[in-house]
């Protein structure tokens, strides 16, 4: 039993080091976080599990939730140094998050856009932190809460640019749909999907028929449903289905493209 417990502590310590690097530098030590993870697991009723140890995914979630609480506490702190540490960690976390969203592909092509979105998000977080009781009700969800703010800022930034530049639907995809991302959940697959989307976009934009372009782009890249796309294009829903069917038929001689479409539809 002692050997098993030692192994469990070793696993917690290894995960703690990684979690601190990602979310809580200078806020926690690996030793403290590992001990908190053990306590949290036991609090969840592990003592009744007859020695069964948690999976890697469960331990990771426990570590992230603890780091999220510590980060939230530092962000709300009246101590300037603690707040500075919190914002340094938030900047790193939000920058990684932004680069792993579908907004990144668009923002990369606009000068200083990534930095602008990141700074606007941090500024909003700073202003929010000045109000007592601000932030999520559950500090363990603080990281996800900040990510939602980041996505909204990215959406608003691109929408404003779109309006300023008078971009229409015929010019290609305007904005990617918002989504929460977990960059710890199979990041290699996530990067692969981004690459596939970029290749698919190139193929679609090479099609001569503008309507076919729109339907494929907005279905598989932007992920807008048929009713919303029909509303935007001011056509009937059945027209969307018809154009998509014809567009896919045109691509049947390109098996790699069809394979990519299937992957994106999963």
Tab-separated table of C-alpha atoms in Angstrom, residues 13-194:
chain	number	residue	atom	x	y	z
A	13	UNK	CA	4.020	15.843	-8.412
A	14	UNK	CA	4.783	15.330	-12.112
A	15	UNK	CA	1.399	16.725	-13.122
A	16	UNK	CA	1.751	19.562	-10.628
A	17	UNK	CA	4.986	20.739	-12.230
A	18	UNK	CA	3.329	20.836	-15.647
A	19	UNK	CA	0.195	22.583	-14.380
A	20	UNK	CA	2.181	25.263	-12.579
A	21	UNK	CA	4.219	25.932	-15.721
A	22	UNK	CA	0.999	26.407	-17.708
A	23	UNK	CA	-1.198	28.268	-15.236
A	24	UNK	CA	0.342	29.274	-11.914
A	25	UNK	CA	4.013	30.237	-12.112
A	26	UNK	CA	5.226	31.943	-8.913
A	27	UNK	CA	1.853	31.304	-7.276
A	28	UNK	CA	2.315	27.694	-6.153
A	29	UNK	CA	5.143	25.215	-5.717
A	30	UNK	CA	4.928	21.729	-7.181
A	31	UNK	CA	5.066	20.262	-3.668
A	32	UNK	CA	2.140	22.361	-2.435
A	33	UNK	CA	0.034	21.721	-5.531
A	34	UNK	CA	0.730	17.966	-5.405
A	35	UNK	CA	-0.403	17.837	-1.786
A	36	UNK	CA	-3.536	19.801	-2.615
A	37	UNK	CA	-4.261	17.333	-5.423
A	38	UNK	CA	-4.004	14.411	-3.006
A	39	UNK	CA	-6.333	16.145	-0.539
A	40	UNK	CA	-8.796	17.003	-3.304
A	41	UNK	CA	-8.852	13.417	-4.573
A	42	UNK	CA	-9.449	12.102	-1.071
A	43	UNK	CA	-12.150	14.717	-0.523
A	44	UNK	CA	-13.945	13.380	-3.575
A	45	UNK	CA	-14.325	10.066	-1.786
A	46	UNK	CA	-11.291	8.227	-3.067
A	47	UNK	CA	-10.748	6.658	0.345
A	48	UNK	CA	-13.757	4.433	-0.389
A	49	UNK	CA	-12.470	3.363	-3.779
A	50	UNK	CA	-10.446	0.437	-2.394
A	51	UNK	CA	-7.112	1.807	-3.510
A	52	UNK	CA	-8.189	2.641	-7.073
A	53	UNK	CA	-6.149	5.556	-8.387
A	54	UNK	CA	-7.579	8.328	-10.585
A	55	UNK	CA	-6.853	8.406	-14.310
A	56	UNK	CA	-4.422	10.870	-15.835
A	57	UNK	CA	-7.349	12.931	-17.164
A	58	UNK	CA	-9.013	13.138	-13.754
A	59	UNK	CA	-5.780	14.156	-12.026
A	60	UNK	CA	-5.180	16.779	-14.707
A	61	UNK	CA	-8.630	18.282	-14.160
A	62	UNK	CA	-8.006	18.382	-10.415
A	63	UNK	CA	-4.679	20.165	-10.938
A	64	UNK	CA	-6.210	22.693	-13.360
A	65	UNK	CA	-9.110	23.446	-11.021
A	66	UNK	CA	-6.742	24.083	-8.108
A	67	UNK	CA	-4.523	26.320	-10.254
A	68	UNK	CA	-7.631	28.142	-11.450
A	69	UNK	CA	-8.673	28.855	-7.852
A	70	UNK	CA	-5.187	30.093	-6.946
A	71	UNK	CA	-5.027	32.256	-10.044
A	72	UNK	CA	-8.437	33.742	-9.314
A	73	UNK	CA	-7.384	34.507	-5.750
A	74	UNK	CA	-4.244	36.280	-6.949
A	75	UNK	CA	-6.234	38.206	-9.579
A	76	UNK	CA	-8.622	39.434	-6.871
A	77	UNK	CA	-5.846	40.136	-4.374
A	78	UNK	CA	-5.240	43.610	-2.960
A	79	UNK	CA	-1.506	42.859	-3.131
A	80	UNK	CA	0.007	44.385	-6.260
A	81	UNK	CA	2.699	41.718	-6.621
A	82	UNK	CA	0.111	38.956	-6.495
A	83	UNK	CA	-1.979	40.691	-9.130
A	84	UNK	CA	1.062	41.144	-11.345
A	85	UNK	CA	1.853	37.430	-11.059
A	86	UNK	CA	-1.744	36.609	-11.887
A	87	UNK	CA	-1.712	38.751	-15.019
A	88	UNK	CA	1.617	37.343	-16.174
A	89	UNK	CA	0.119	33.852	-15.979
A	90	UNK	CA	-3.111	34.983	-17.613
A	91	UNK	CA	-1.242	36.541	-20.506
A	92	UNK	CA	0.620	33.301	-21.218
A	93	UNK	CA	-2.531	31.210	-20.860
A	94	UNK	CA	-4.711	33.451	-23.025
A	95	UNK	CA	-2.056	33.792	-25.701
A	96	UNK	CA	-1.828	29.997	-26.001
A	97	UNK	CA	-5.622	29.745	-25.997
A	98	UNK	CA	-6.008	32.352	-28.727
A	99	UNK	CA	-3.452	30.642	-30.946
A	100	UNK	CA	-5.436	27.410	-30.660
A	101	UNK	CA	-8.771	28.904	-31.712
A	102	UNK	CA	-10.062	29.199	-35.234
A	103	UNK	CA	-9.776	32.969	-34.965
A	104	UNK	CA	-5.992	32.674	-35.097
A	105	UNK	CA	-5.886	31.898	-38.825
A	106	UNK	CA	-7.654	35.191	-39.589
A	107	UNK	CA	-5.872	37.285	-36.976
A	108	UNK	CA	-2.451	36.165	-38.230
A	109	UNK	CA	-3.112	37.971	-41.505
A	110	UNK	CA	-3.859	41.292	-39.810
A	111	UNK	CA	-0.998	43.372	-38.461
A	112	UNK	CA	-0.847	43.380	-34.652
A	113	UNK	CA	-4.329	41.800	-34.472
A	114	UNK	CA	-3.347	38.988	-32.110
A	115	UNK	CA	-1.657	41.416	-29.732
A	116	UNK	CA	-4.594	43.831	-29.916
A	117	UNK	CA	-7.116	41.138	-28.976
A	118	UNK	CA	-4.898	39.889	-26.168
A	119	UNK	CA	-4.357	43.393	-24.736
A	120	UNK	CA	-8.058	44.239	-24.951
A	121	UNK	CA	-8.862	41.040	-23.066
A	122	UNK	CA	-6.299	41.745	-20.352
A	123	UNK	CA	-7.547	45.315	-20.043
A	124	UNK	CA	-11.113	44.095	-19.550
A	125	UNK	CA	-9.917	41.575	-16.964
A	126	UNK	CA	-8.025	44.343	-15.169
A	127	UNK	CA	-11.095	46.581	-15.064
A	128	UNK	CA	-13.268	43.682	-13.938
A	129	UNK	CA	-10.835	42.856	-11.155
A	130	UNK	CA	-11.286	46.317	-9.662
A	131	UNK	CA	-14.846	45.451	-8.653
A	132	UNK	CA	-15.427	43.426	-5.514
A	133	UNK	CA	-16.963	40.024	-6.160
A	134	UNK	CA	-16.172	40.123	-9.876
A	135	UNK	CA	-15.368	36.996	-11.837
A	136	UNK	CA	-17.049	33.591	-11.857
A	137	UNK	CA	-19.042	32.301	-8.897
A	138	UNK	CA	-16.797	29.234	-8.786
A	139	UNK	CA	-13.084	30.224	-8.774
A	140	UNK	CA	-12.266	26.749	-10.124
A	141	UNK	CA	-13.826	27.865	-13.426
A	142	UNK	CA	-11.797	31.091	-13.567
A	143	UNK	CA	-9.594	29.938	-16.462
A	144	UNK	CA	-12.604	29.036	-18.600
A	145	UNK	CA	-14.249	32.330	-17.638
A	146	UNK	CA	-11.269	34.304	-18.911
A	147	UNK	CA	-11.262	32.239	-22.080
A	148	UNK	CA	-14.875	33.191	-22.790
A	149	UNK	CA	-13.906	36.862	-22.471
A	150	UNK	CA	-11.007	36.280	-24.867
A	151	UNK	CA	-13.274	34.678	-27.476
A	152	UNK	CA	-15.788	37.500	-27.212
A	153	UNK	CA	-13.033	40.068	-27.658
A	154	UNK	CA	-11.727	38.237	-30.738
A	155	UNK	CA	-15.235	38.046	-32.166
A	156	UNK	CA	-15.887	41.754	-31.520
A	157	UNK	CA	-12.489	42.737	-32.946
A	158	UNK	CA	-13.042	40.870	-36.214
A	159	UNK	CA	-16.631	42.049	-36.500
A	160	UNK	CA	-15.479	45.654	-36.148
A	161	UNK	CA	-12.756	45.131	-38.770
A	162	UNK	CA	-15.301	43.519	-41.049
A	163	UNK	CA	-17.633	46.491	-40.758
A	164	UNK	CA	-14.802	48.987	-41.280
A	165	UNK	CA	-13.575	47.179	-44.373
A	166	UNK	CA	-17.105	46.548	-45.648
A	167	UNK	CA	-16.461	42.837	-46.193
A	168	UNK	CA	-19.387	40.892	-47.652
A	169	UNK	CA	-20.299	37.233	-47.622
A	170	UNK	CA	-19.015	36.922	-51.167
A	171	UNK	CA	-15.505	37.727	-49.977
A	172	UNK	CA	-15.194	34.493	-48.018
A	173	UNK	CA	-15.652	33.514	-44.380
A	174	UNK	CA	-16.111	36.518	-42.108
A	175	UNK	CA	-15.748	35.034	-38.620
A	176	UNK	CA	-15.217	31.649	-37.175
A	177	UNK	CA	-17.754	30.373	-34.673
A	178	UNK	CA	-16.892	30.762	-30.994
A	179	UNK	CA	-15.785	27.689	-29.109
A	180	UNK	CA	-14.058	26.929	-25.874
A	181	UNK	CA	-10.799	25.129	-26.450
A	182	UNK	CA	-8.882	22.737	-24.284
A	183	UNK	CA	-5.311	22.976	-25.552
A	184	UNK	CA	-4.306	20.115	-23.254
A	185	UNK	CA	-6.730	17.775	-25.003
A	186	UNK	CA	-4.775	16.209	-27.890
A	187	UNK	CA	-3.021	19.373	-29.175
A	188	UNK	CA	-1.426	17.495	-32.096
A	189	UNK	CA	-4.849	16.586	-33.438
A	190	UNK	CA	-5.951	20.187	-32.994
A	191	UNK	CA	-3.019	21.474	-35.044
A	192	UNK	CA	-3.698	18.838	-37.698
A	193	UNK	CA	-7.299	20.007	-37.979
A	194	UNK	CA	-6.157	23.610	-38.428
